[in-house]
Short mmCIF file of C-alpha atoms in Angstrom, two decimals:
data_model
loop_
_atom_site.label_atom_id
_atom_site.label_comp_id
_atom_site.label_asym_id
_atom_site.label_seq_id
_atom_site.Cartn_x
_atom_site.Cartn_y
_atom_site.Cartn_z
CA UNK A 1 26.84 -18.70 -44.76
CA UNK A 2 28.75 -16.75 -43.51
CA UNK A 3 26.30 -13.83 -43.95
CA UNK A 4 23.30 -16.04 -43.08
CA UNK A 5 24.61 -17.29 -39.76
CA UNK A 6 25.06 -13.54 -39.11
CA UNK A 7 21.47 -12.68 -39.58
CA UNK A 8 20.06 -14.94 -38.13
CA UNK A 9 22.29 -14.74 -34.76
CA UNK A 10 21.35 -10.67 -34.91
CA UNK A 11 17.25 -11.76 -34.96
CA UNK A 12 17.71 -14.10 -32.33
CA UNK A 13 19.46 -11.47 -30.34
CA UNK A 14 16.29 -9.06 -30.67
CA UNK A 15 14.20 -11.44 -29.90
CA UNK A 16 16.17 -12.22 -26.53
CA UNK A 17 15.69 -8.28 -25.56
CA UNK A 18 11.88 -7.95 -26.27
CA UNK A 19 11.17 -11.19 -24.10
CA UNK A 20 13.90 -9.62 -21.62
CA UNK A 21 12.30 -6.37 -22.17
CA UNK A 22 8.79 -7.36 -21.83
CA UNK A 23 9.47 -9.32 -18.88
CA UNK A 24 11.17 -6.03 -17.19
CA UNK A 25 8.63 -4.74 -13.84
CA UNK A 26 6.57 -1.90 -15.07
CA UNK A 27 6.51 1.78 -13.53
CA UNK A 28 3.32 2.34 -12.29
CA UNK A 29 4.20 5.44 -11.92
CA UNK A 30 4.44 6.53 -15.78
CA UNK A 31 1.85 9.40 -16.84
CA UNK A 32 1.69 10.33 -12.99
CA UNK A 33 2.23 13.68 -11.64
CA UNK A 34 3.55 13.25 -7.77
CA UNK A 35 1.77 16.04 -5.98
CA UNK A 36 3.89 17.53 -3.06
CA UNK A 37 3.37 15.95 0.68
CA UNK A 38 4.75 17.53 3.76
CA UNK A 39 4.13 17.07 7.67
CA UNK A 40 1.34 18.47 7.78
CA UNK A 41 -0.42 15.82 5.45
CA UNK A 42 0.39 12.75 7.82
CA UNK A 43 -2.44 12.47 10.70
CA UNK A 44 -1.96 9.87 12.75
CA UNK A 45 -4.53 8.15 14.61
CA UNK A 46 -3.14 5.44 17.04
CA UNK A 47 -4.75 3.86 20.34
CA UNK A 48 -6.46 7.51 22.46
CA UNK A 49 -5.57 7.83 25.66
CA UNK A 50 -1.91 6.95 24.80
CA UNK A 51 1.44 9.38 23.34
CA UNK A 52 1.80 9.85 19.81
CA UNK A 53 5.64 8.44 20.81
CA UNK A 54 4.66 5.23 22.18
CA UNK A 55 3.09 3.65 19.04
CA UNK A 56 4.88 5.59 16.42
CA UNK A 57 8.44 7.46 15.18
CA UNK A 58 9.63 8.33 11.84
CA UNK A 59 13.89 8.47 12.08
CA UNK A 60 16.08 8.68 8.91
CA UNK A 61 13.10 8.43 6.57
CA UNK A 62 11.07 5.77 8.47
CA UNK A 63 7.38 5.70 9.59
CA UNK A 64 7.24 2.85 12.64
CA UNK A 65 4.00 2.37 13.54
CA UNK A 66 3.12 -0.39 15.71
CA UNK A 67 -0.13 -1.63 17.98
CA UNK A 68 -1.17 -4.30 20.35
CA UNK A 69 -4.45 -5.92 20.46
CA UNK A 70 -5.20 -5.16 23.45
CA UNK A 71 -4.97 -1.76 23.15
CA UNK A 72 -7.74 1.06 23.17
CA UNK A 73 -9.09 2.36 19.84
CA UNK A 74 -8.67 6.21 17.99
CA UNK A 75 -11.31 7.41 20.23
CA UNK A 76 -12.75 6.41 23.75
CA UNK A 77 -16.14 5.67 21.98
CA UNK A 78 -15.14 4.56 18.96
CA UNK A 79 -16.39 0.68 18.46
CA UNK A 80 -12.88 -0.38 15.81
CA UNK A 81 -10.06 -2.18 16.45
CA UNK A 82 -7.01 -0.70 18.08
CA UNK A 83 -4.72 0.84 15.26
CA UNK A 84 -2.03 3.11 14.49
CA UNK A 85 -2.17 4.64 10.61
CA UNK A 86 -1.76 7.64 8.75
CA UNK A 87 -4.43 9.04 6.91
CA UNK A 88 -3.05 11.66 4.20
CA UNK A 89 -4.89 14.27 4.25
CA UNK A 90 -4.77 17.01 1.92
CA UNK A 91 -5.54 14.35 -1.02
CA UNK A 92 -8.95 13.65 -0.54
CA UNK A 93 -10.77 12.69 -4.28
CA UNK A 94 -14.00 11.87 -5.85
CA UNK A 95 -13.20 11.42 -9.55
CA UNK A 96 -10.35 10.52 -11.68
CA UNK A 97 -7.30 8.17 -11.73
CA UNK A 98 -4.83 8.43 -7.88
CA UNK A 99 -1.75 6.64 -6.87
CA UNK A 100 0.14 5.71 -3.63
CA UNK A 101 3.05 4.60 -4.25
CA UNK A 102 4.96 3.84 -0.77
CA UNK A 103 8.14 1.54 0.50
CA UNK A 104 6.52 -0.88 3.44
CA UNK A 105 8.28 -3.25 5.73
CA UNK A 106 6.20 -5.79 7.57
CA UNK A 107 8.05 -7.31 11.04
CA UNK A 108 8.13 -11.41 10.81
CA UNK A 109 5.11 -12.36 13.23
CA UNK A 110 3.20 -9.61 12.69
CA UNK A 111 -0.37 -10.97 11.80
CA UNK A 112 -4.22 -10.34 11.72
CA UNK A 113 -3.66 -6.97 10.58
CA UNK A 114 -4.88 -4.43 7.51
CA UNK A 115 -1.44 -2.17 6.75
CA UNK A 116 -3.01 -0.34 3.63
CA UNK A 117 -6.13 1.49 2.65
CA UNK A 118 -7.82 3.36 0.33
CA UNK A 119 -10.66 5.02 2.74
CA UNK A 120 -14.35 5.29 1.49
CA UNK A 121 -17.12 2.75 -0.03
CA UNK A 122 -20.74 2.21 -0.01
CA UNK A 123 -22.21 1.08 3.06
CA UNK A 124 -22.37 -0.62 4.41
CA UNK A 125 -19.15 -0.63 3.61
CA UNK A 126 -16.44 1.75 4.34
CA UNK A 127 -13.19 1.23 1.91
CA UNK A 128 -12.49 0.56 -2.01
CA UNK A 129 -9.42 -1.75 -0.05
CA UNK A 130 -7.74 -2.98 2.15
CA UNK A 131 -4.41 -4.53 1.59
CA UNK A 132 -4.18 -7.28 4.95
CA UNK A 133 -1.25 -9.71 6.35
CA UNK A 134 -2.30 -12.64 7.67
CA UNK A 135 0.87 -14.95 8.32
CA UNK A 136 3.11 -13.91 6.38
CA UNK A 137 0.48 -13.19 3.68
CA UNK A 138 -0.21 -10.28 1.86
CA UNK A 139 -3.78 -10.27 1.04
CA UNK A 140 -6.23 -8.74 -0.34
CA UNK A 141 -9.05 -8.45 2.48
CA UNK A 142 -8.94 -12.16 3.67
CA UNK A 143 -7.62 -13.14 0.52
CA UNK A 144 -7.14 -13.59 -2.49
CA UNK A 145 -2.93 -14.10 -1.21
CA UNK A 146 -0.89 -11.37 -3.81
CA UNK A 147 2.53 -12.07 -1.74
CA UNK A 148 3.17 -15.51 0.08
CA UNK A 149 5.99 -14.18 2.33
CA UNK A 150 5.90 -10.54 2.67
CA UNK A 151 8.14 -10.78 6.26
CA UNK A 152 11.07 -9.10 6.87
CA UNK A 153 11.87 -7.71 3.52
CA UNK A 154 11.17 -4.20 2.07
CA UNK A 155 8.61 -4.27 -1.06
CA UNK A 156 7.71 -1.45 -3.33
CA UNK A 157 3.36 -0.95 -2.65
CA UNK A 158 1.64 0.64 -6.15
CA UNK A 159 -2.08 1.07 -5.43
CA UNK A 160 -4.05 3.14 -8.21
CA UNK A 161 -7.16 3.81 -7.98
CA UNK A 162 -9.55 4.72 -11.07
CA UNK A 163 -12.89 6.12 -9.58
CA UNK A 164 -14.04 6.98 -13.24
CA UNK A 165 -13.71 2.79 -14.16
CA UNK A 166 -14.29 2.04 -10.40
CA UNK A 167 -11.35 -0.40 -10.55
CA UNK A 168 -8.34 -0.74 -8.23
CA UNK A 169 -4.96 -1.83 -9.22
CA UNK A 170 -2.50 -3.12 -6.89
CA UNK A 171 1.54 -3.60 -7.91
CA UNK A 172 4.34 -5.04 -6.12
CA UNK A 173 7.50 -4.47 -6.57
CA UNK A 174 6.46 -3.72 -10.03
CA UNK A 175 4.39 -6.25 -11.23
CA UNK A 176 0.21 -6.11 -11.69
CA UNK A 177 -0.80 -8.26 -8.28
CA UNK A 178 -4.50 -7.85 -9.39
CA UNK A 179 -7.57 -5.54 -9.87
CA UNK A 180 -9.79 -5.41 -8.07
CA UNK A 181 -13.34 -3.91 -8.41
CA UNK A 182 -14.39 -0.21 -6.91
CA UNK A 183 -17.06 -0.50 -3.78
CA UNK A 184 -19.12 2.32 -4.45
CA UNK A 185 -18.33 5.69 -2.61
CA UNK A 186 -18.10 9.78 -3.40
CA UNK A 187 -14.69 10.58 -1.30
CA UNK A 188 -11.46 8.71 -0.91
CA UNK A 189 -8.37 8.87 0.80
CA UNK A 190 -5.04 6.79 1.51
CA UNK A 191 -4.04 5.48 5.07
CA UNK A 192 -1.04 2.90 6.08
CA UNK A 193 0.41 1.74 9.03
CA UNK A 194 -1.09 -1.33 11.63
CA UNK A 195 -5.09 -1.63 12.02
CA UNK A 196 -6.34 -5.25 14.13
CA UNK A 197 -8.31 -7.23 12.12
CA UNK A 198 -9.62 -10.51 12.64
CA UNK A 199 -7.27 -13.45 14.11
CA UNK A 200 -4.79 -10.12 15.00
CA UNK A 201 -1.70 -11.35 16.78
CA UNK A 202 -0.73 -9.99 20.44
CA UNK A 203 1.78 -6.96 18.82
CA UNK A 204 1.02 -5.22 14.97
CA UNK A 205 3.96 -3.03 13.34
CA UNK A 206 4.66 -1.88 9.85
CA UNK A 207 7.14 -0.22 8.55
CA UNK A 208 6.87 2.54 5.29
CA UNK A 209 8.96 5.26 3.34
CA UNK A 210 9.33 6.93 0.14
CA UNK A 211 5.38 7.80 0.57
CA UNK A 212 3.88 9.75 -2.50
CA UNK A 213 0.21 10.33 -3.67
CA UNK A 214 0.46 10.77 -7.43
CA UNK A 215 -2.61 12.49 -9.76
CA UNK A 216 -2.78 10.95 -13.70
CA UNK A 217 -2.78 13.53 -15.65
CA UNK A 218 -5.33 14.67 -17.95
#
């Protein structure tokens, strides 16, 4: 009887361990190679009439980007909304599987804003992905809601763009939140920061750290 009890206990423990392992967050970077990044890869777009220090800081490894709804666009003749964004240059791509990873933070009150983009798509669209914040919710474009309360906490974001399969996967803190279809196009790159959208708040801010660009091992 004791032997049977011990066997049953061991089997139960195995099932508990398997369940816990399955429930652990994934590592979206598994199978990817991290590519080198330095300051030359970070091109900052800001209101054209302001010095960079008025809308961007980099202190203790944290990019802080902010903009006001009344600000000018990135160039004098641009019809776009105000923004302060980092464009990751040097890693434009047109095929294969690419990934953006970063830790983001959005303070309470920031709303109606895009905080991360995969730029590039077939016209009349310009982007394959926009992650936005509306009243504290992180959304894929305007909908669906991916995380209902994103304010005032650091979160890990992983965006995987499989160009050949025409899919984009969005992970938050290691959990797959959404799989979106591609939107055409033949050249893409990553951006992060703040870019005013519809019904934007007067002040918009996001913070980012530990930014990585990765490519799938072939």
